[in-house]
Amino acid sequence: MQVLRVTGGARLDGAVDVVGAKNSVLKLMAAALLAPGDTTLGNLPAISDVTIMRQLLEGMGCAVTESTVGATDRVTISAPEHLQYEAPYELVRKIRGSICVLGPLIARTGRAKVALPGGDAIGTRPLDMHFAGLERMGTEISIQHGFVVAEARELRGASIWLDFPSVGATENIMTAAVLAKGTTVIDNAAREPEIVDLCRMLVAMGAQIDGIGTSTLEITGVDGLSGTTHDAVPDRIVAGTWAMAAVATRGDITVRGAVADHLRIALDKVAQAGGEVEVLADGFRVAQADRPRSFDVVTLPYPGLATDLQPQAIAALSVADGTAMITENLFEARFMFCDEISRMGADVRTDGHHAVVRGRERLSGAPVRATDIRAGVGLVIAGLVAEGVTEVAEIHHIDRGYVRFEEQLRGLGADVERVESSTFGP
Ligand code: EPU
């Protein structure tokens, strides 16, 4: 099995480039289904999730061509007049995010048959709000043989209140509403930068959306959309990962291509840790001279601190001076990561959706397993501040969301290699 072998001790120093956000790009690709003809997306990360999404769209009859422009990828998706409306389990189970084809398929074809993704390592992930919203718009939804089967004779605008500002539910409802008859109002909508990015692309395709970036979205359906060209918003989670890596390793990292404003709370945590934060025209710089001080973390929907930065923050806190309280409000099974980092000597106790981290001077290298993308990079950061060698297994998780992660780390002075491991046999 391939692992990332990390030899601890380096202080990360230098510059990295951040490209488009995985959690936006997958939705933008799905939204290309809404318009027959060509949609071109730029600033794409070369990650495995994009490849899987491409296969999913090809299965629906789209022709997808890729090219590389500078350091990023670009895809042109040509959606046919008549789409296949089925998304098979083999692909959906690999990326949960592929459920975002549901809204566009219903809007374009009046039907969809999308495999249910099932649970994953960060916990149960119900889709009740997606279904309730689409049902209010006139869709009939049933679960048949592991598939979500949806049919709408006519999609109608509706007033929809979300119990929680779910990213995925907001996206599926919105992408159905753009072609529905009448106006849809989504209250308590998610406000993540990736939602704003999707709204902007939909507007460029001809959609009518008011309230972009607020928790009330008003969408007036139009008769048809047309293809567009759009660059994905920079990945704030990758950028925040570098910020936490700088704090943990007492490093100095310039993150180019990021939007500091999307990370206001995360960068405030860096400042609480004693780090210096410099906002630049095209990103930011984080420099941590001394041992970080502890800071508390509460994960919340945007603009709160992202759950997708929680493991990286715990990695930094595991070597901080003091005790930190972590409250995970979205995916409490994400604390599975704590069992792995504890194998490296971190002092972390969890209770329900809270964790307490008592900082240590140093961790000690050990073989550990990534349970999801963010746990994977959190463990690599932990390896950087551990004595000796850490082997992080299940690194396919990291490849889902980080472009050439180990190469970027080496560029910052870390000793990290991708190797075959004998510790983790079959
Ligand atoms: N929820 C429900 N019912 C629903 C939908 C969501 O109860 O119908 C709950 C979830 O269980 C969770 C909360 O609502 O507790 C928020 O979930 P949300 O729907 O916002 O998350 P998502 O759309 O499934 C996206 C990202 C996640 C990220 C979350 C929160 C993608 C592909 N995934 O998931 O990213 O953690 O938003 O910001 O966009 C990651 O990249 O590592 C990752 C897990």
CSV table of C-alpha atoms in Angstrom, one decimal, residues 43-326:
chain,number,residue,atom,x,y,z
A,43,ASN,CA,-8.9,27.0,-12.5
A,44,LEU,CA,-9.7,23.3,-11.9
A,45,PRO,CA,-7.6,21.3,-9.5
A,46,ALA,CA,-6.0,18.0,-10.8
A,47,ILE,CA,-7.7,15.8,-8.2
A,48,SER,CA,-9.3,12.4,-8.5
A,49,ASP,CA,-12.8,13.7,-7.6
A,50,VAL,CA,-12.8,15.8,-10.8
A,51,THR,CA,-11.9,12.7,-12.8
A,52,ILE,CA,-14.8,10.8,-11.3
A,53,MET,CA,-17.3,13.6,-11.9
A,54,ARG,CA,-16.1,13.7,-15.5
A,55,GLN,CA,-16.9,10.0,-15.8
A,56,LEU,CA,-20.3,10.6,-14.3
A,57,LEU,CA,-21.1,13.3,-16.8
A,58,GLU,CA,-19.9,11.2,-19.7
A,59,GLY,CA,-22.3,8.5,-18.6
A,60,MET,CA,-25.1,11.0,-19.0
A,61,GLY,CA,-24.1,11.7,-22.6
A,62,CYS,CA,-21.8,14.7,-22.2
A,63,ALA,CA,-18.6,15.0,-24.1
A,64,VAL,CA,-15.8,16.3,-21.9
A,65,THR,CA,-12.5,17.6,-23.1
A,66,GLU,CA,-9.7,18.6,-20.8
A,67,SER,CA,-6.7,20.8,-21.3
A,68,THR,CA,-4.1,22.3,-19.0
A,69,VAL,CA,-3.7,26.1,-18.8
A,70,GLY,CA,-0.7,27.1,-16.7
A,71,ALA,CA,-0.8,25.3,-13.4
A,72,THR,CA,-4.5,24.5,-13.6
A,73,ASP,CA,-6.8,22.3,-15.7
A,74,ARG,CA,-9.7,23.4,-17.8
A,75,VAL,CA,-12.6,21.3,-19.0
A,76,THR,CA,-15.2,21.9,-21.6
A,77,ILE,CA,-18.4,20.0,-21.0
A,78,SER,CA,-20.7,19.6,-24.0
A,79,ALA,CA,-24.2,18.6,-22.7
A,80,PRO,CA,-26.5,17.0,-25.3
A,81,GLU,CA,-30.1,17.9,-26.0
A,82,HIS,CA,-31.2,14.5,-24.5
A,83,LEU,CA,-29.4,13.6,-21.3
A,84,GLN,CA,-29.2,10.1,-19.8
A,85,TYR,CA,-30.6,10.7,-16.3
A,86,GLU,CA,-29.0,7.9,-14.3
A,87,ALA,CA,-26.0,8.1,-12.0
A,88,PRO,CA,-24.6,4.6,-11.1
A,89,TYR,CA,-23.5,3.5,-7.6
A,90,GLU,CA,-19.9,2.6,-8.8
A,91,LEU,CA,-19.3,6.3,-9.3
A,92,VAL,CA,-21.6,7.9,-6.7
A,93,ARG,CA,-20.2,5.9,-3.8
A,94,LYS,CA,-16.7,7.3,-4.6
A,95,ILE,CA,-17.8,10.9,-4.3
A,96,ARG,CA,-20.7,11.8,-2.2
A,97,GLY,CA,-20.7,15.2,-3.8
A,98,SER,CA,-22.0,13.7,-7.0
A,99,ILE,CA,-25.5,13.8,-5.5
A,100,CYS,CA,-25.4,17.4,-6.8
A,101,VAL,CA,-26.5,16.0,-10.3
A,102,LEU,CA,-30.0,15.5,-8.9
A,103,GLY,CA,-31.2,19.1,-9.2
A,104,PRO,CA,-29.8,19.7,-12.7
A,105,LEU,CA,-31.2,16.3,-14.0
A,106,ILE,CA,-34.7,16.9,-12.7
A,107,ALA,CA,-34.6,20.4,-14.1
A,108,ARG,CA,-33.5,19.3,-17.5
A,109,THR,CA,-35.3,16.0,-18.0
A,110,GLY,CA,-38.0,15.9,-15.3
A,111,ARG,CA,-36.5,12.8,-13.9
A,112,ALA,CA,-33.4,11.4,-12.2
A,113,LYS,CA,-32.2,8.1,-11.0
A,114,VAL,CA,-29.2,8.7,-8.8
A,115,ALA,CA,-27.6,6.0,-6.6
A,116,LEU,CA,-27.8,6.8,-2.8
A,117,PRO,CA,-24.2,7.5,-1.7
A,118,GLY,CA,-24.6,5.9,1.7
A,119,GLY,CA,-22.7,6.8,4.8
A,120,ASP,CA,-19.1,7.7,5.0
A,121,ALA,CA,-16.3,8.1,7.6
A,122,ILE,CA,-17.4,11.5,8.8
A,123,GLY,CA,-20.8,10.2,9.9
A,124,THR,CA,-24.4,9.8,8.8
A,125,ARG,CA,-25.2,12.2,6.0
A,126,PRO,CA,-29.0,12.3,5.4
A,127,LEU,CA,-30.5,13.9,2.3
A,128,ASP,CA,-33.9,14.7,3.8
A,129,MET,CA,-33.6,18.4,3.2
A,130,HIS,CA,-32.7,17.9,-0.4
A,131,PHE,CA,-35.8,15.7,-0.9
A,132,ALA,CA,-38.2,17.9,1.1
A,133,GLY,CA,-37.2,21.0,-1.0
A,134,LEU,CA,-37.5,19.2,-4.3
A,135,GLU,CA,-40.8,17.7,-3.3
A,136,ARG,CA,-42.2,21.1,-2.5
A,137,MET,CA,-41.4,22.0,-6.1
A,138,GLY,CA,-43.5,19.2,-7.4
A,139,THR,CA,-41.0,16.3,-7.6
A,140,GLU,CA,-42.0,12.8,-6.5
A,141,ILE,CA,-39.2,11.1,-4.8
A,142,SER,CA,-38.8,7.4,-3.8
A,143,ILE,CA,-36.0,5.1,-2.9
A,144,GLN,CA,-35.9,2.1,-5.1
A,145,HIS,CA,-33.2,-0.6,-5.0
A,146,GLY,CA,-30.5,1.8,-3.7
A,147,PHE,CA,-31.4,4.6,-6.0
A,148,VAL,CA,-33.1,8.0,-5.5
A,149,VAL,CA,-35.8,8.0,-8.2
A,150,ALA,CA,-37.2,11.4,-8.9
A,151,GLU,CA,-40.0,12.5,-11.3
A,152,ALA,CA,-41.5,15.9,-11.8
A,153,ARG,CA,-44.1,16.5,-14.4
A,154,GLU,CA,-43.7,20.2,-13.9
A,155,LEU,CA,-41.3,21.9,-11.6
A,156,ARG,CA,-42.9,24.8,-9.8
A,157,GLY,CA,-41.4,27.5,-7.7
A,158,ALA,CA,-42.0,27.2,-4.0
A,159,SER,CA,-41.2,28.6,-0.6
A,160,ILE,CA,-38.6,26.4,1.1
A,161,TRP,CA,-37.2,26.7,4.7
A,162,LEU,CA,-34.1,24.7,5.5
A,163,ASP,CA,-33.8,23.4,9.0
A,164,PHE,CA,-30.1,23.9,8.7
A,165,PRO,CA,-28.1,25.8,6.0
A,166,SER,CA,-27.1,22.6,4.2
A,167,VAL,CA,-24.7,23.2,1.3
A,168,GLY,CA,-25.8,20.3,-0.7
A,169,ALA,CA,-29.6,20.9,-0.2
A,170,THR,CA,-29.2,24.6,-1.1
A,171,GLU,CA,-27.4,23.5,-4.3
A,172,ASN,CA,-29.8,20.9,-5.4
A,173,ILE,CA,-32.8,23.1,-4.8
A,174,MET,CA,-31.2,26.0,-6.5
A,175,THR,CA,-30.2,24.1,-9.6
A,176,ALA,CA,-33.7,22.7,-10.0
A,177,ALA,CA,-35.3,26.1,-9.3
A,178,VAL,CA,-33.4,27.9,-12.1
A,179,LEU,CA,-35.6,26.1,-14.7
A,180,ALA,CA,-38.8,25.8,-12.7
A,181,LYS,CA,-42.0,27.7,-13.4
A,182,GLY,CA,-42.3,30.7,-11.1
A,183,THR,CA,-40.2,31.8,-8.1
A,184,THR,CA,-38.5,29.8,-5.5
A,185,VAL,CA,-37.4,31.3,-2.2
A,186,ILE,CA,-34.9,29.3,-0.1
A,187,ASP,CA,-34.8,30.5,3.5
A,188,ASN,CA,-31.8,29.7,5.7
A,189,ALA,CA,-29.8,28.9,2.6
A,190,ALA,CA,-26.1,28.1,2.9
A,191,ARG,CA,-23.8,31.1,2.2
A,192,GLU,CA,-20.5,29.3,1.6
A,193,PRO,CA,-18.3,31.0,-1.1
A,194,GLU,CA,-18.8,27.8,-3.2
A,195,ILE,CA,-22.6,28.5,-3.2
A,196,VAL,CA,-21.9,32.1,-4.3
A,197,ASP,CA,-19.6,30.7,-7.0
A,198,LEU,CA,-22.3,28.4,-8.3
A,199,CYS,CA,-24.8,31.3,-8.2
A,200,ARG,CA,-22.5,33.4,-10.3
A,201,MET,CA,-22.1,30.7,-12.9
A,202,LEU,CA,-25.8,30.1,-13.1
A,203,VAL,CA,-26.4,33.8,-13.6
A,204,ALA,CA,-23.8,33.9,-16.3
A,205,MET,CA,-25.8,31.0,-17.9
A,206,GLY,CA,-29.0,33.2,-17.8
A,207,ALA,CA,-30.5,32.3,-14.5
A,208,GLN,CA,-32.3,34.9,-12.3
A,209,ILE,CA,-31.1,34.8,-8.7
A,210,ASP,CA,-31.5,37.4,-6.1
A,211,GLY,CA,-29.9,37.5,-2.6
A,212,ILE,CA,-26.6,35.8,-3.7
A,213,GLY,CA,-24.4,35.5,-0.6
A,214,THR,CA,-27.3,35.9,1.8
A,215,SER,CA,-29.4,33.3,3.6
A,216,THR,CA,-32.4,34.1,1.5
A,217,LEU,CA,-32.1,33.1,-2.2
A,218,GLU,CA,-34.9,34.1,-4.6
A,219,ILE,CA,-34.7,32.2,-7.8
A,220,THR,CA,-37.1,33.0,-10.7
A,221,GLY,CA,-37.2,30.2,-13.2
A,222,VAL,CA,-36.3,30.8,-16.9
A,223,ASP,CA,-37.2,28.8,-20.0
A,224,GLY,CA,-33.7,27.8,-20.8
A,225,LEU,CA,-30.0,28.4,-19.9
A,226,SER,CA,-27.0,28.6,-22.2
A,227,GLY,CA,-23.4,27.4,-21.7
A,228,THR,CA,-20.8,29.8,-20.3
A,229,THR,CA,-17.1,30.1,-19.3
A,230,HIS,CA,-16.3,30.3,-15.6
A,231,ASP,CA,-13.3,30.1,-13.3
A,232,ALA,CA,-13.8,28.2,-10.0
A,233,VAL,CA,-13.4,30.1,-6.7
A,234,PRO,CA,-10.1,29.4,-4.9
A,235,ASP,CA,-10.1,26.5,-2.4
A,236,ARG,CA,-10.4,28.1,1.0
A,237,ILE,CA,-10.0,24.8,2.8
A,238,VAL,CA,-6.7,24.0,1.0
A,239,ALA,CA,-5.6,27.6,1.8
A,240,GLY,CA,-6.6,27.2,5.5
A,241,THR,CA,-4.8,23.9,5.6
A,242,TRP,CA,-1.5,25.7,4.7
A,243,ALA,CA,-2.3,28.3,7.4
A,244,MET,CA,-2.7,25.6,10.1
A,245,ALA,CA,0.5,23.9,8.8
A,246,ALA,CA,2.4,27.1,9.2
A,247,VAL,CA,1.1,27.5,12.8
A,248,ALA,CA,1.9,23.9,13.7
A,249,THR,CA,5.5,23.9,12.3
A,250,ARG,CA,6.3,27.5,13.3
A,251,GLY,CA,6.7,28.2,9.7
A,252,ASP,CA,6.3,31.0,7.2
A,253,ILE,CA,4.0,30.3,4.3
A,254,THR,CA,2.7,32.6,1.6
A,255,VAL,CA,-0.5,31.2,0.1
A,256,ARG,CA,-1.0,32.6,-3.4
A,257,GLY,CA,-4.3,32.6,-5.3
A,258,ALA,CA,-6.4,32.4,-2.1
A,259,VAL,CA,-9.1,34.8,-0.8
A,260,ALA,CA,-8.2,35.8,2.7
A,261,ASP,CA,-11.7,37.1,3.3
A,262,HIS,CA,-13.1,33.6,2.9
A,263,LEU,CA,-11.0,32.6,5.9
A,264,ARG,CA,-11.7,35.4,8.3
A,265,ILE,CA,-12.2,33.2,11.4
A,266,ALA,CA,-9.5,30.7,10.6
A,267,LEU,CA,-7.0,33.5,10.2
A,268,ASP,CA,-8.2,35.1,13.4
A,269,LYS,CA,-7.4,31.7,15.1
A,270,VAL,CA,-3.9,32.0,13.6
A,271,ALA,CA,-3.5,35.4,15.2
A,272,GLN,CA,-4.8,34.0,18.5
A,273,ALA,CA,-2.1,31.3,18.2
A,274,GLY,CA,0.5,34.1,18.0
A,275,GLY,CA,1.0,33.9,14.3
A,276,GLU,CA,1.4,36.9,12.1
A,277,VAL,CA,-1.1,37.2,9.3
A,278,GLU,CA,-0.5,39.4,6.3
A,279,VAL,CA,-3.3,39.9,3.8
A,280,LEU,CA,-1.9,40.2,0.3
A,281,ALA,CA,-3.5,41.3,-3.0
A,282,ASP,CA,-3.5,37.7,-4.2
A,283,GLY,CA,-3.6,35.7,-1.0
A,284,PHE,CA,-2.0,35.9,2.5
A,285,ARG,CA,1.0,35.0,4.4
A,286,VAL,CA,1.1,33.3,7.8
A,287,ALA,CA,4.3,33.4,9.9
A,288,GLN,CA,4.5,31.7,13.3
A,289,ALA,CA,7.7,32.5,15.2
A,290,ASP,CA,7.2,30.8,18.5
A,291,ARG,CA,5.3,27.8,19.9
A,292,PRO,CA,1.6,28.4,19.1
A,293,ARG,CA,-0.8,29.3,21.9
A,294,SER,CA,-4.0,27.2,22.2
A,295,PHE,CA,-7.2,28.5,20.7
A,296,ASP,CA,-10.8,27.2,20.9
A,297,VAL,CA,-12.6,26.0,17.8
A,298,VAL,CA,-16.3,25.9,17.1
A,299,THR,CA,-17.3,24.6,13.6
A,300,LEU,CA,-20.3,26.2,12.0
A,301,PRO,CA,-21.7,26.8,8.5
A,302,TYR,CA,-20.0,29.7,6.7
A,303,PRO,CA,-19.0,32.3,7.8
A,304,GLY,CA,-18.3,30.2,10.9
A,305,LEU,CA,-15.1,28.1,11.0
A,306,ALA,CA,-15.3,25.3,8.5
A,307,THR,CA,-15.6,21.7,9.8
A,308,ASP,CA,-13.2,20.9,6.9
A,309,LEU,CA,-10.5,22.7,8.8
A,310,GLN,CA,-11.1,21.0,12.2
A,311,PRO,CA,-8.6,18.1,11.9
A,312,GLN,CA,-5.8,20.5,10.7
A,313,ALA,CA,-6.6,22.8,13.6
A,314,ILE,CA,-6.4,19.9,16.1
A,315,ALA,CA,-3.0,18.9,14.6
A,316,ALA,CA,-1.7,22.4,15.3
A,317,LEU,CA,-3.3,22.5,18.8
A,318,SER,CA,-1.7,19.1,19.7
A,319,VAL,CA,1.7,20.9,19.9
A,320,ALA,CA,0.3,24.3,21.2
A,321,ASP,CA,0.9,25.8,24.6
A,322,GLY,CA,-2.3,25.3,26.6
A,323,THR,CA,-5.6,23.5,26.4
A,324,ALA,CA,-8.2,23.9,23.6
A,325,MET,CA,-11.8,23.1,23.4
A,326,ILE,CA,-13.2,21.9,20.1
